């Protein structure tokens, strides 16, 4: 049987850039591994090449747990990487390449866990539904959204789910903190359009849409969104204070973040809404004032703060800028505290006695949003023990992405404890 590092390396070698090469070859690889282990996969496409694999493993309880991951990755420019981003090279105890962290490493841990259990004849404590999805790095229209609408029956009986962006180690003195995600910020990707009067670039502009849009974007980019502490984030801060023995003033959290070091870095994207201009397009000739200008904005809002976010956004943009949503998704949350959170924590502590699990809210979004629509509680739990020099969050969509082999092996042991 292949090791978890070998599976991770194999998956990285499939260029599943989104937009770009599609997930079909990687999905076929996953389906073959499952079928060879006696686990029957269901393979389907939402469009040519946009392929998802789902499989069910019978357990001792029909209350099923979903483990989902995505096979697509964001683009990578080989000229910016020390090793080729699709080499999957294993060097100095690290697996290198695009997707090592986000999230082919996690898919490899899931596969190595269930394949290992199958080889040993071990039956999981509850039914497992495994989903290896397309298109998470865009809107999920070709992946999780398609799966939950067109193949809803594959997720029957699922009450809880685990996936990416949680349970990674963060150094904290003699302890290691493992943030387990119990929610994530909502997504509001928007296209902004300003209309005006076309004219000659040498003449005073009657109504220049480029200027209108740029002024609006400047107001948006310079806006200081107020700190809004949701209950899970408050619980996270209180847990950090207890673990470190350093009280944190909740009334001035932002000022407290720097002294908390790596633990403080976890809070940066969790204490307020945000809206970042990311794309801008206007005009076709230097001496022509165009009639329209467009921009795209990546907006994120905390659970429960959608109405406040949109109201502030409209005030900043002003009446002459029209917004339309490219992708609008609610901010899902899972119960905390809960018996399942306790189970997840226990699996970590059993493998790492120095582990200190805490609740966490993800600043970005995952496919958990789609499954939340089916009433499935999603937790970010992709256990990974890291060396202190690795900036886990910095490698998401960054260059020279890599993951420790020992960290992947740790994750397999934790998942096995959770599932067996």
XYZ file of C-alpha atoms in Angstrom:
420
model
C 0.000 0.000 0.000
C 1.236 3.488 -0.832
C 2.320 5.732 2.039
C 0.526 8.985 2.750
C 3.525 10.945 1.413
C 3.497 8.942 -1.819
C -0.232 9.539 -2.299
C 0.251 13.251 -1.638
C 3.118 13.387 -4.123
C 1.099 11.520 -6.749
C -1.859 13.887 -6.364
C 0.345 16.974 -6.677
C 1.734 15.698 -9.993
C -1.735 15.999 -11.502
C -2.033 19.593 -12.658
C -5.574 20.395 -11.516
C -5.252 24.167 -11.770
C -8.576 25.973 -11.536
C -9.263 27.552 -13.953
C -7.326 25.307 -16.249
C -6.677 21.631 -16.473
C -9.726 20.096 -14.704
C -9.760 17.358 -12.084
C -10.482 14.216 -14.121
C -7.030 12.504 -13.978
C -6.694 13.068 -10.222
C -10.249 11.868 -9.653
C -9.557 8.682 -11.614
C -6.458 8.085 -9.494
C -8.504 8.449 -6.297
C -11.258 6.194 -7.624
C -8.724 3.498 -8.532
C -7.160 3.542 -5.062
C -10.581 3.177 -3.458
C -11.758 0.448 -5.829
C -8.556 -1.557 -5.332
C -9.264 -1.487 -1.580
C -12.792 -2.787 -2.065
C -14.458 0.602 -1.587
C -16.836 1.283 -4.466
C -16.492 4.839 -5.803
C -19.156 6.898 -7.549
C -17.562 9.124 -10.187
C -19.504 11.905 -11.897
C -18.867 15.028 -13.944
C -20.657 18.351 -13.797
C -18.986 19.415 -17.066
C -16.278 17.822 -19.237
C -13.305 17.082 -16.990
C -14.882 18.600 -13.854
C -14.936 15.380 -11.887
C -15.928 14.423 -8.350
C -15.547 11.108 -6.521
C -17.835 10.016 -3.669
C -17.680 6.732 -1.757
C -19.415 5.289 1.291
C -17.748 3.013 3.840
C -20.146 1.076 6.062
C -19.585 1.428 9.792
C -21.127 0.306 13.048
C -23.544 3.269 13.082
C -25.610 4.647 10.226
C -25.142 8.186 11.601
C -22.648 9.067 8.904
C -19.603 11.332 8.982
C -18.629 13.144 5.794
C -14.946 13.731 5.052
C -14.623 16.054 2.093
C -11.711 17.579 0.242
C -11.092 19.254 -3.097
C -8.844 18.095 -5.912
C -8.430 21.441 -7.673
C -5.706 23.970 -6.874
C -5.046 27.636 -7.591
C -2.544 28.569 -10.337
C 1.206 28.492 -9.716
C 3.981 30.176 -11.724
C 6.945 27.751 -11.888
C 9.391 30.645 -12.264
C 8.523 31.800 -8.724
C 9.067 28.400 -7.076
C 12.307 26.784 -5.936
C 10.977 23.381 -7.040
C 8.428 22.921 -9.809
C 4.940 23.345 -8.303
C 3.701 20.113 -9.890
C 6.770 17.998 -9.196
C 5.466 16.469 -5.973
C 9.106 16.122 -4.985
C 9.900 14.753 -1.544
C 12.991 16.498 -0.187
C 14.367 16.875 3.331
C 11.278 15.292 4.868
C 8.862 17.611 3.034
C 6.443 17.040 0.157
C 6.666 20.024 -2.192
C 4.137 21.372 -4.649
C 0.891 23.179 -5.271
C -1.765 21.578 -3.112
C 0.575 20.169 -0.472
C -1.358 22.219 2.094
C -4.448 23.264 0.114
C -5.505 20.519 0.040
C -4.060 17.413 -1.584
C -2.116 16.678 1.588
C -5.398 16.383 3.473
C -6.933 14.250 0.709
C -3.888 11.989 0.960
C -4.354 11.673 4.741
C -7.999 10.705 4.235
C -7.099 8.115 1.622
C -4.203 6.663 3.611
C -6.445 6.381 6.680
C -9.360 4.569 5.046
C -7.115 2.390 2.869
C -5.083 1.405 5.923
C -8.235 0.527 7.861
C -9.509 -1.533 4.935
C -6.196 -3.406 4.657
C -6.337 -4.250 8.369
C -9.969 -5.291 8.186
C -11.028 -2.511 10.569
C -14.594 -1.237 10.455
C -15.245 2.439 11.245
C -17.378 3.296 14.266
C -19.864 5.089 12.002
C -20.610 5.181 8.310
C -18.165 7.301 6.363
C -18.929 9.280 3.231
C -15.798 10.341 1.380
C -16.035 13.176 -1.143
C -13.163 14.326 -3.359
C -14.571 17.391 -5.074
C -13.992 19.608 -8.074
C -14.047 23.413 -8.193
C -13.616 24.481 -4.563
C -11.115 27.130 -5.603
C -13.840 28.926 -7.566
C -17.518 28.950 -6.651
C -18.103 25.218 -6.229
C -20.666 25.290 -9.053
C -18.889 22.369 -10.715
C -18.134 20.610 -7.437
C -19.882 20.743 -4.077
C -22.904 22.724 -5.271
C -23.462 20.289 -8.104
C -22.963 17.314 -5.784
C -25.530 18.429 -3.202
C -28.160 19.287 -5.820
C -27.714 16.540 -8.422
C -26.481 13.736 -6.145
C -28.164 14.564 -2.865
C -28.787 10.869 -2.097
C -25.064 10.199 -1.714
C -25.095 12.230 1.502
C -28.120 10.620 3.137
C -27.674 10.055 6.854
C -24.744 12.481 7.196
C -24.970 14.700 10.278
C -21.416 16.017 10.601
C -18.442 16.692 8.352
C -14.745 17.413 8.620
C -12.508 19.052 6.074
C -9.671 21.529 5.596
C -8.228 24.461 7.520
C -8.239 23.253 11.073
C -6.313 21.160 13.616
C -2.867 22.339 12.471
C -0.319 22.881 15.218
C 0.711 26.346 16.401
C 3.587 26.620 18.914
C 2.675 28.004 22.335
C 5.598 27.592 24.725
C 5.693 23.982 25.909
C 2.288 23.329 24.364
C 0.945 23.136 20.834
C -2.369 24.782 20.056
C -4.606 23.063 17.501
C -7.392 25.392 16.271
C -10.443 23.349 15.221
C -12.744 25.360 12.976
C -16.353 25.624 14.116
C -17.331 28.156 11.458
C -16.124 30.386 8.688
C -16.779 33.868 7.372
C -19.417 34.342 4.711
C -18.400 35.017 1.120
C -19.526 37.995 -0.954
C -17.618 38.158 -4.236
C -18.904 41.122 -6.210
C -18.645 42.777 -9.579
C -18.901 46.569 -9.364
C -19.913 48.675 -12.359
C -19.869 52.431 -12.827
C -21.615 53.962 -15.859
C -20.811 57.347 -17.320
C -20.566 59.401 -20.482
C -18.060 58.416 -23.155
C -15.983 61.183 -24.668
C -12.620 62.417 -25.872
C -9.842 62.106 -23.320
C -8.611 65.638 -24.011
C -11.902 67.273 -23.004
C -13.253 67.918 -19.487
C -15.154 64.793 -18.509
C -18.912 65.091 -18.119
C -19.224 61.912 -16.047
C -16.099 59.747 -16.011
C -16.966 56.219 -14.779
C -13.298 55.392 -14.195
C -13.007 58.255 -11.712
C -16.315 57.311 -10.086
C -15.227 53.733 -9.602
C -11.706 54.568 -8.432
C -13.027 56.967 -5.796
C -15.449 54.296 -4.580
C -12.719 51.687 -4.415
C -10.485 54.081 -2.516
C -13.204 54.599 0.089
C -13.684 50.840 0.337
C -9.977 50.020 0.591
C -9.292 52.645 3.257
C -12.326 51.836 5.407
C -11.503 50.482 8.862
C -14.119 47.865 9.553
C -15.050 47.786 13.237
C -14.031 44.868 15.429
C -16.928 42.472 15.921
C -16.275 39.522 18.227
C -18.620 36.608 17.620
C -19.114 33.993 20.387
C -16.755 31.373 18.830
C -13.997 33.976 18.377
C -14.472 35.177 21.940
C -14.165 31.564 23.122
C -11.016 31.202 21.034
C -9.434 34.308 22.572
C -10.312 33.168 26.078
C -8.762 29.760 25.386
C -5.564 31.382 24.097
C -5.387 33.523 27.235
C -5.781 30.459 29.447
C -3.152 28.423 27.573
C -0.576 31.215 27.509
C -1.365 32.581 30.944
C -1.613 36.046 29.356
C -4.941 37.828 29.887
C -6.348 39.399 26.705
C -8.352 42.605 26.882
C -11.420 41.937 24.720
C -12.043 45.656 24.414
C -8.735 46.179 22.605
C -8.171 42.846 20.881
C -6.455 44.283 17.820
C -3.812 45.964 19.985
C -3.253 42.691 21.829
C -2.619 40.589 18.720
C 1.119 41.379 18.204
C 2.179 40.218 21.666
C 0.436 36.863 21.164
C 2.862 35.920 18.384
C 1.798 32.999 16.131
C -1.402 32.589 18.123
C -2.264 36.226 17.569
C -1.774 35.760 13.842
C -4.728 33.369 13.872
C -6.997 36.263 14.831
C -6.172 38.710 12.041
C -8.977 37.658 9.701
C -11.488 36.734 12.402
C -12.359 39.937 14.213
C -14.013 42.012 11.499
C -15.609 42.008 8.079
C -13.422 42.789 5.068
C -13.687 43.842 1.423
C -10.630 43.808 -0.807
C -10.620 45.159 -4.395
C -8.878 42.493 -6.492
C -9.587 43.233 -10.180
C -10.076 46.433 -12.199
C -10.975 46.952 -15.856
C -11.883 50.017 -17.903
C -11.302 51.617 -21.264
C -9.730 50.575 -24.537
C -7.690 53.614 -25.659
C -5.748 56.290 -23.810
C -7.578 59.222 -25.399
C -11.106 57.816 -24.923
C -13.187 58.208 -21.774
C -15.124 54.924 -21.624
C -18.801 54.631 -20.803
C -18.287 51.907 -18.162
C -15.698 50.758 -15.654
C -15.785 47.519 -13.663
C -14.031 46.034 -10.668
C -14.229 42.897 -8.577
C -14.159 42.786 -4.798
C -13.595 39.878 -2.430
C -15.909 40.512 0.494
C -16.040 38.416 3.668
C -18.336 38.841 6.637
C -18.524 37.334 10.095
C -21.376 34.967 11.037
C -24.490 36.985 11.781
C -23.136 40.218 10.279
C -24.276 39.967 6.661
C -26.833 42.793 6.857
C -24.361 45.132 8.558
C -21.708 44.269 5.983
C -23.908 44.983 2.962
C -25.268 48.227 4.407
C -21.744 49.533 5.050
C -20.633 48.403 1.608
C -23.399 50.345 -0.133
C -22.661 53.471 1.890
C -19.010 53.308 0.868
C -19.661 52.637 -2.819
C -22.259 55.366 -3.225
C -25.329 55.511 -5.479
C -23.486 55.617 -8.810
C -21.807 52.221 -8.437
C -23.898 49.121 -9.092
C -22.927 45.877 -7.414
C -23.869 42.358 -8.420
C -22.837 39.153 -6.694
C -20.489 36.743 -8.410
C -20.744 34.449 -5.399
C -22.766 34.996 -2.224
C -22.702 32.373 0.507
C -23.765 32.444 4.125
C -21.336 32.077 6.999
C -21.869 28.534 8.327
C -21.279 27.576 11.927
C -21.201 24.279 13.822
C -22.158 23.637 17.451
C -19.561 24.557 20.052
C -19.095 23.264 22.641
C -20.359 19.893 21.474
C -19.718 16.160 22.005
C -18.223 15.938 18.519
C -15.781 18.784 19.194
C -14.739 16.824 22.292
C -14.173 13.713 20.127
C -12.008 15.665 17.711
C -10.000 17.124 20.574
C -9.501 13.728 22.206
C -8.094 12.235 18.990
C -5.509 15.032 18.836
C -4.482 14.766 22.481
C -4.155 10.986 22.220
C -1.442 11.433 19.574
C 0.098 14.618 20.983
C -0.091 14.998 24.776
C 1.059 18.611 24.358
C -1.988 19.395 22.199
C -4.322 22.162 23.318
C -7.363 22.166 20.978
C -9.301 25.443 20.758
C -12.291 26.652 18.695
C -11.528 28.624 15.550
C -13.357 30.489 12.784
C -11.873 30.368 9.287
C -11.269 33.686 7.572
C -11.841 32.141 4.134
C -14.447 29.769 2.783
C -14.683 26.058 2.017
C -17.106 23.538 0.569
C -18.624 23.299 4.055
C -20.980 26.072 2.907
C -22.625 23.764 0.369
C -23.018 20.905 2.829
C -24.430 23.247 5.472
C -27.403 23.614 3.126
C -28.122 19.929 3.754
C -28.093 20.481 7.512
C -24.595 19.031 7.908
C -22.462 20.580 10.672
C -18.980 21.197 9.270
C -15.757 21.343 11.294
C -12.314 22.293 10.022
C -10.271 19.266 11.059
C -7.276 18.285 8.932
C -4.805 17.254 11.673
C -1.260 18.253 10.890
C 1.741 18.624 13.165
C 4.023 21.319 11.774
C 7.545 22.397 12.550
C 7.691 25.932 14.043
C 9.411 27.360 10.962
C 6.499 26.596 8.624
C 3.919 29.355 8.150
C 0.835 27.237 7.512
C -1.552 30.053 6.614
C 1.107 31.769 4.536
C 1.418 28.729 2.274
C -2.256 28.792 1.267
C -2.121 30.071 -2.315
C 1.515 31.077 -1.723
C 4.695 29.934 -3.412
C 6.939 27.021 -2.344
C 3.987 25.253 -0.736
C 5.141 22.203 1.217
C 4.093 19.883 4.010
C 6.144 17.678 6.389
C 5.991 13.941 5.787
C 5.969 13.426 9.569
C 3.049 15.862 9.815
C 1.034 13.871 7.282
C 1.787 10.651 9.148
C 0.629 12.309 12.366
C -2.626 13.256 10.642
C -3.243 9.658 9.578
C -2.790 8.459 13.156
C -5.198 11.100 14.484
C -7.823 10.322 11.849
C -7.499 6.613 12.537
C -8.169 7.235 16.244
C -11.202 9.334 15.340
C -12.700 6.854 12.900
C -11.764 3.382 14.150
